[in-house]
């Protein structure tokens, strides 16, 4: 379903939501010239960032928070959100006067854009309000850059250099789309990974033994997310009469691609109940699949190993149940031992 984007379209699912919240962004578009123009400019700006020094920035922020947190604290609110937000502000060059307002706006936009499967009116209204705030902050930064004449080297500055013929409005669409994809995804996936690790002593011990083996450590994270993904269902709509395997599908039918169950399929994952850190990375669907993979996945995966390792190096003793705010982890108490 996700690979056959000519048969199973994303525009009927995402376009109206994304357009209403933050403006036309390529993750709400099917294959067209505008889709490829936006994706090319965005990826160009993404990979022009300082990926060499970014991990050090994240590590320093994480270490400072953990040093001041004591043994027990809220993993989500006290640690993951502040680090992911600070990283995003540095990377994209967009910020609000109040960090709490920034957090709430980004979360509201993400909720409406990607997770409002039931078309909840309140979620939509809150998402649109968040989109207006994010647009306002981004436009303010663009005006500041234009006035100074110094484009800078953060994402927004490079994007302005790359898309000189585009309006500030379109620059805002692209910047906002990438930014929204880079915070809540990091927070939710890191929460899920750490819950799976810390709540199982045997798994925790095995992961800690591989903490200096980058390939295996990332493999453990991918396996934890296979058991507890941040987004277990992806929607598409059939563009024509077609088939999925032997199942006939009518044009206009809505398709629920359940990636959670797909990643428990023994035909693709031998011994699916077992966490095996050496599996092939291209089998996982944590960040989508095909042409509409998560735009912020590369930034997510710079942050995730750093955030998770910093906790594991402090010998976590226990982790509580995750309390949720809508579809998002709201808080979870974690208790650490001695470093």
mmCIF file of C-alpha atoms in Angstrom, residues 58-312:
data_model
loop_
_atom_site.group_PDB
_atom_site.id
_atom_site.type_symbol
_atom_site.label_atom_id
_atom_site.label_comp_id
_atom_site.label_asym_id
_atom_site.label_seq_id
_atom_site.Cartn_x
_atom_site.Cartn_y
_atom_site.Cartn_z
ATOM 1 C CA UNK A 58 22.167 17.718 22.163
ATOM 2 C CA UNK A 59 24.463 15.872 24.579
ATOM 3 C CA UNK A 60 25.283 19.059 26.493
ATOM 4 C CA UNK A 61 21.606 19.993 26.827
ATOM 5 C CA UNK A 62 20.656 16.463 27.921
ATOM 6 C CA UNK A 63 23.482 16.242 30.460
ATOM 7 C CA UNK A 64 22.606 19.596 32.034
ATOM 8 C CA UNK A 65 18.959 18.641 32.478
ATOM 9 C CA UNK A 66 19.797 15.238 33.955
ATOM 10 C CA UNK A 67 22.353 16.744 36.308
ATOM 11 C CA UNK A 68 19.705 19.074 37.728
ATOM 12 C CA UNK A 69 16.832 16.556 37.755
ATOM 13 C CA UNK A 70 17.711 14.308 40.692
ATOM 14 C CA UNK A 71 16.943 10.608 40.780
ATOM 15 C CA UNK A 72 13.213 10.715 39.958
ATOM 16 C CA UNK A 73 11.584 13.007 37.407
ATOM 17 C CA UNK A 74 9.095 13.172 34.554
ATOM 18 C CA UNK A 75 10.864 11.654 31.563
ATOM 19 C CA UNK A 76 8.623 13.467 29.076
ATOM 20 C CA UNK A 77 8.099 16.942 30.515
ATOM 21 C CA UNK A 78 11.371 17.401 32.388
ATOM 22 C CA UNK A 79 13.751 15.807 29.898
ATOM 23 C CA UNK A 80 12.638 14.760 26.411
ATOM 24 C CA UNK A 81 10.503 17.775 25.539
ATOM 25 C CA UNK A 82 13.037 20.432 26.626
ATOM 26 C CA UNK A 83 15.876 18.757 24.716
ATOM 27 C CA UNK A 84 13.853 18.124 21.546
ATOM 28 C CA UNK A 85 12.501 21.684 21.613
ATOM 29 C CA UNK A 86 15.925 23.286 22.121
ATOM 30 C CA UNK A 87 17.341 21.157 19.292
ATOM 31 C CA UNK A 88 14.509 22.156 16.976
ATOM 32 C CA UNK A 89 14.887 25.867 17.719
ATOM 33 C CA UNK A 90 18.629 25.709 17.034
ATOM 34 C CA UNK A 91 18.206 23.620 13.892
ATOM 35 C CA UNK A 92 15.285 25.435 12.238
ATOM 36 C CA UNK A 93 15.826 28.967 13.527
ATOM 37 C CA UNK A 94 12.185 29.468 14.546
ATOM 38 C CA UNK A 95 11.095 30.131 18.120
ATOM 39 C CA UNK A 96 8.346 31.654 20.245
ATOM 40 C CA UNK A 97 8.676 34.084 23.138
ATOM 41 C CA UNK A 98 7.320 31.391 25.444
ATOM 42 C CA UNK A 99 8.558 27.780 25.192
ATOM 43 C CA UNK A 100 5.290 26.378 26.558
ATOM 44 C CA UNK A 101 3.345 28.185 23.806
ATOM 45 C CA UNK A 102 5.781 26.772 21.262
ATOM 46 C CA UNK A 103 5.278 23.244 22.601
ATOM 47 C CA UNK A 104 1.476 23.491 22.615
ATOM 48 C CA UNK A 105 1.293 24.927 19.090
ATOM 49 C CA UNK A 106 3.601 22.292 17.588
ATOM 50 C CA UNK A 107 1.727 19.469 19.309
ATOM 51 C CA UNK A 108 -1.662 20.804 18.187
ATOM 52 C CA UNK A 109 -0.494 21.034 14.563
ATOM 53 C CA UNK A 110 0.968 17.509 14.647
ATOM 54 C CA UNK A 111 -2.204 16.102 16.232
ATOM 55 C CA UNK A 112 -4.528 17.559 13.629
ATOM 56 C CA UNK A 113 -2.252 16.912 10.665
ATOM 57 C CA UNK A 114 -1.321 13.288 11.266
ATOM 58 C CA UNK A 115 -3.294 11.788 14.153
ATOM 59 C CA UNK A 116 -6.857 13.142 14.038
ATOM 60 C CA UNK A 117 -8.240 9.954 12.509
ATOM 61 C CA UNK A 118 -11.722 10.570 13.915
ATOM 62 C CA UNK A 119 -11.959 14.119 12.520
ATOM 63 C CA UNK A 120 -12.521 15.581 15.979
ATOM 64 C CA UNK A 121 -13.680 19.203 15.606
ATOM 65 C CA UNK A 122 -11.913 20.417 18.764
ATOM 66 C CA UNK A 123 -8.632 18.861 17.628
ATOM 67 C CA UNK A 124 -9.034 20.578 14.257
ATOM 68 C CA UNK A 125 -9.746 23.984 15.783
ATOM 69 C CA UNK A 126 -6.798 23.707 18.148
ATOM 70 C CA UNK A 127 -4.567 22.580 15.265
ATOM 71 C CA UNK A 128 -5.579 25.553 13.147
ATOM 72 C CA UNK A 129 -4.862 27.917 16.051
ATOM 73 C CA UNK A 130 -1.448 26.297 16.488
ATOM 74 C CA UNK A 131 -0.805 26.632 12.775
ATOM 75 C CA UNK A 132 -1.516 30.364 12.886
ATOM 76 C CA UNK A 133 0.902 30.790 15.779
ATOM 77 C CA UNK A 134 3.637 28.806 14.037
ATOM 78 C CA UNK A 135 3.110 30.783 10.843
ATOM 79 C CA UNK A 136 3.378 34.040 12.782
ATOM 80 C CA UNK A 137 6.652 33.003 14.477
ATOM 81 C CA UNK A 138 8.150 31.814 11.195
ATOM 82 C CA UNK A 139 7.155 34.974 9.324
ATOM 83 C CA UNK A 140 8.677 37.075 12.108
ATOM 84 C CA UNK A 141 11.992 35.245 11.692
ATOM 85 C CA UNK A 142 11.861 35.664 7.917
ATOM 86 C CA UNK A 143 11.260 39.413 8.274
ATOM 87 C CA UNK A 144 14.166 39.632 10.708
ATOM 88 C CA UNK A 145 16.442 37.787 8.277
ATOM 89 C CA UNK A 146 15.332 39.929 5.322
ATOM 90 C CA UNK A 147 15.909 43.129 7.299
ATOM 91 C CA UNK A 148 19.405 42.134 8.462
ATOM 92 C CA UNK A 149 20.453 40.834 5.048
ATOM 93 C CA UNK A 150 22.153 37.897 6.779
ATOM 94 C CA UNK A 151 20.536 34.620 5.812
ATOM 95 C CA UNK A 152 22.453 32.567 8.348
ATOM 96 C CA UNK A 153 23.091 28.848 8.172
ATOM 97 C CA UNK A 154 20.132 27.347 10.055
ATOM 98 C CA UNK A 155 17.372 25.522 8.138
ATOM 99 C CA UNK A 156 15.281 28.621 7.525
ATOM 100 C CA UNK A 157 18.251 30.652 6.320
ATOM 101 C CA UNK A 158 19.432 27.963 3.889
ATOM 102 C CA UNK A 159 15.872 27.444 2.640
ATOM 103 C CA UNK A 160 15.602 31.156 1.835
ATOM 104 C CA UNK A 161 18.845 30.888 -0.142
ATOM 105 C CA UNK A 162 17.660 27.790 -1.996
ATOM 106 C CA UNK A 163 14.198 29.118 -2.917
ATOM 107 C CA UNK A 164 14.882 32.696 -3.992
ATOM 108 C CA UNK A 165 11.998 32.661 -6.477
ATOM 109 C CA UNK A 166 9.447 31.446 -3.940
ATOM 110 C CA UNK A 167 7.292 33.624 -1.715
ATOM 111 C CA UNK A 168 7.792 33.914 2.008
ATOM 112 C CA UNK A 169 4.425 32.172 2.314
ATOM 113 C CA UNK A 170 5.710 29.021 0.618
ATOM 114 C CA UNK A 171 8.960 29.152 2.586
ATOM 115 C CA UNK A 172 6.801 29.145 5.721
ATOM 116 C CA UNK A 173 4.867 26.042 4.575
ATOM 117 C CA UNK A 174 8.043 24.038 4.109
ATOM 118 C CA UNK A 175 9.806 25.195 7.249
ATOM 119 C CA UNK A 176 6.729 24.550 9.391
ATOM 120 C CA UNK A 177 6.193 21.085 7.924
ATOM 121 C CA UNK A 178 9.715 19.933 8.716
ATOM 122 C CA UNK A 179 9.715 21.530 12.168
ATOM 123 C CA UNK A 180 6.443 19.867 13.205
ATOM 124 C CA UNK A 181 7.785 16.468 12.102
ATOM 125 C CA UNK A 182 10.893 16.803 14.274
ATOM 126 C CA UNK A 183 9.706 17.328 17.861
ATOM 127 C CA UNK A 184 6.738 15.167 18.884
ATOM 128 C CA UNK A 185 8.076 12.250 16.872
ATOM 129 C CA UNK A 186 11.339 12.406 18.827
ATOM 130 C CA UNK A 187 9.564 12.732 22.184
ATOM 131 C CA UNK A 188 7.112 9.893 21.550
ATOM 132 C CA UNK A 189 9.631 7.465 20.079
ATOM 133 C CA UNK A 190 12.177 8.105 22.849
ATOM 134 C CA UNK A 191 9.455 7.560 25.482
ATOM 135 C CA UNK A 192 8.368 4.299 23.860
ATOM 136 C CA UNK A 193 11.929 3.026 23.490
ATOM 137 C CA UNK A 194 12.864 3.765 27.093
ATOM 138 C CA UNK A 195 9.639 2.235 28.384
ATOM 139 C CA UNK A 196 10.363 -1.007 26.523
ATOM 140 C CA UNK A 197 13.969 -1.053 27.771
ATOM 141 C CA UNK A 198 13.517 -0.084 31.409
ATOM 142 C CA UNK A 199 10.358 -2.106 32.061
ATOM 143 C CA UNK A 200 12.124 -5.372 31.117
ATOM 144 C CA UNK A 201 15.254 -6.173 33.148
ATOM 145 C CA UNK A 202 16.562 -8.778 30.704
ATOM 146 C CA UNK A 203 16.184 -6.457 27.721
ATOM 147 C CA UNK A 204 17.708 -3.566 29.660
ATOM 148 C CA UNK A 205 20.769 -5.621 30.550
ATOM 149 C CA UNK A 206 21.256 -6.735 26.922
ATOM 150 C CA UNK A 207 20.885 -3.183 25.599
ATOM 151 C CA UNK A 208 23.366 -1.785 28.138
ATOM 152 C CA UNK A 209 25.892 -4.405 27.037
ATOM 153 C CA UNK A 210 25.608 -3.003 23.496
ATOM 154 C CA UNK A 211 25.630 0.680 24.428
ATOM 155 C CA UNK A 212 28.981 1.258 22.665
ATOM 156 C CA UNK A 213 28.079 -0.807 19.599
ATOM 157 C CA UNK A 214 26.284 1.727 17.414
ATOM 158 C CA UNK A 215 24.784 -0.750 14.939
ATOM 159 C CA UNK A 216 23.388 -3.067 17.586
ATOM 160 C CA UNK A 217 22.236 -0.202 19.807
ATOM 161 C CA UNK A 218 20.186 1.328 17.002
ATOM 162 C CA UNK A 219 18.945 -2.198 16.249
ATOM 163 C CA UNK A 220 17.638 -2.479 19.830
ATOM 164 C CA UNK A 221 15.842 0.861 19.456
ATOM 165 C CA UNK A 222 14.250 -0.222 16.185
ATOM 166 C CA UNK A 223 13.083 -3.446 17.808
ATOM 167 C CA UNK A 224 11.583 -1.590 20.781
ATOM 168 C CA UNK A 225 9.660 0.602 18.333
ATOM 169 C CA UNK A 226 8.496 -2.470 16.428
ATOM 170 C CA UNK A 227 6.749 -3.500 19.633
ATOM 171 C CA UNK A 228 5.609 0.042 20.547
ATOM 172 C CA UNK A 229 5.609 2.343 17.472
ATOM 173 C CA UNK A 230 4.746 6.019 17.736
ATOM 174 C CA UNK A 231 2.230 5.754 14.871
ATOM 175 C CA UNK A 232 0.802 2.247 14.369
ATOM 176 C CA UNK A 233 -1.634 3.118 11.559
ATOM 177 C CA UNK A 234 -1.174 5.009 8.270
ATOM 178 C CA UNK A 235 -4.128 6.000 6.087
ATOM 179 C CA UNK A 236 -4.441 6.066 2.290
ATOM 180 C CA UNK A 237 -7.296 6.176 -0.234
ATOM 181 C CA UNK A 238 -7.630 3.990 -3.328
ATOM 182 C CA UNK A 239 -7.321 6.038 -6.527
ATOM 183 C CA UNK A 240 -8.813 3.269 -8.695
ATOM 184 C CA UNK A 241 -10.247 -0.228 -8.526
ATOM 185 C CA UNK A 242 -7.288 -2.402 -7.588
ATOM 186 C CA UNK A 243 -6.115 -5.291 -5.414
ATOM 187 C CA UNK A 244 -4.078 -5.785 -2.280
ATOM 188 C CA UNK A 245 -2.882 -9.340 -2.609
ATOM 189 C CA UNK A 246 -6.079 -11.242 -3.498
ATOM 190 C CA UNK A 247 -8.341 -8.643 -1.880
ATOM 191 C CA UNK A 248 -10.307 -6.470 -4.308
ATOM 192 C CA UNK A 249 -10.434 -2.781 -3.375
ATOM 193 C CA UNK A 250 -12.871 -0.279 -4.867
ATOM 194 C CA UNK A 251 -11.903 3.215 -5.969
ATOM 195 C CA UNK A 252 -12.399 5.676 -3.119
ATOM 196 C CA UNK A 253 -12.026 3.070 -0.368
ATOM 197 C CA UNK A 254 -10.092 4.238 2.665
ATOM 198 C CA UNK A 255 -7.151 1.966 3.499
ATOM 199 C CA UNK A 256 -5.822 1.504 7.035
ATOM 200 C CA UNK A 257 -2.221 0.310 6.668
ATOM 201 C CA UNK A 258 -1.583 -1.115 10.140
ATOM 202 C CA UNK A 259 2.190 -0.996 10.392
ATOM 203 C CA UNK A 260 2.140 -2.328 13.976
ATOM 204 C CA UNK A 261 0.680 -5.674 12.933
ATOM 205 C CA UNK A 262 2.755 -5.739 9.741
ATOM 206 C CA UNK A 263 5.918 -5.575 11.834
ATOM 207 C CA UNK A 264 4.784 -8.633 13.830
ATOM 208 C CA UNK A 265 4.417 -10.715 10.653
ATOM 209 C CA UNK A 266 6.661 -13.788 10.850
ATOM 210 C CA UNK A 267 7.021 -13.744 7.050
ATOM 211 C CA UNK A 268 8.974 -10.489 7.382
ATOM 212 C CA UNK A 269 10.312 -10.796 10.947
ATOM 213 C CA UNK A 270 11.480 -14.238 12.018
ATOM 214 C CA UNK A 271 10.488 -14.955 15.623
ATOM 215 C CA UNK A 272 8.533 -11.686 15.827
ATOM 216 C CA UNK A 273 7.975 -11.905 19.604
ATOM 217 C CA UNK A 274 11.724 -11.793 20.171
ATOM 218 C CA UNK A 275 13.730 -8.543 20.092
ATOM 219 C CA UNK A 276 16.627 -9.149 17.685
ATOM 220 C CA UNK A 277 18.897 -6.104 17.166
ATOM 221 C CA UNK A 278 20.520 -7.427 13.972
ATOM 222 C CA UNK A 279 17.448 -7.319 11.745
ATOM 223 C CA UNK A 280 17.566 -5.407 8.436
ATOM 224 C CA UNK A 281 16.721 -1.740 8.907
ATOM 225 C CA UNK A 282 14.778 -1.512 5.630
ATOM 226 C CA UNK A 283 12.076 -3.816 7.034
ATOM 227 C CA UNK A 284 10.871 -1.321 9.628
ATOM 228 C CA UNK A 285 8.011 1.123 8.990
ATOM 229 C CA UNK A 286 8.358 3.361 12.042
ATOM 230 C CA UNK A 287 8.690 6.518 9.952
ATOM 231 C CA UNK A 288 6.452 5.514 7.068
ATOM 232 C CA UNK A 289 7.543 3.938 3.808
ATOM 233 C CA UNK A 290 7.805 4.919 0.157
ATOM 234 C CA UNK A 291 7.743 8.529 -1.047
ATOM 235 C CA UNK A 292 5.993 9.839 2.067
ATOM 236 C CA UNK A 293 8.419 8.832 4.804
ATOM 237 C CA UNK A 294 8.583 11.171 7.813
ATOM 238 C CA UNK A 295 10.324 14.420 6.837
ATOM 239 C CA UNK A 296 12.038 14.796 10.211
ATOM 240 C CA UNK A 297 13.316 11.230 10.575
ATOM 241 C CA UNK A 298 17.001 12.105 10.156
ATOM 242 C CA UNK A 299 16.883 14.706 12.915
ATOM 243 C CA UNK A 300 14.903 12.240 15.051
ATOM 244 C CA UNK A 301 17.631 9.644 14.653
ATOM 245 C CA UNK A 302 20.423 12.005 15.587
ATOM 246 C CA UNK A 303 18.616 12.748 18.846
ATOM 247 C CA UNK A 304 17.277 9.310 19.787
ATOM 248 C CA UNK A 305 20.537 7.437 20.543
ATOM 249 C CA UNK A 306 21.854 10.413 22.539
ATOM 250 C CA UNK A 307 18.675 10.827 24.580
ATOM 251 C CA UNK A 308 18.320 7.118 25.292
ATOM 252 C CA UNK A 309 21.994 6.482 26.089
ATOM 253 C CA UNK A 310 22.135 9.396 28.519
ATOM 254 C CA UNK A 311 19.382 7.724 30.567
ATOM 255 C CA UNK A 312 20.840 4.213 30.351
#
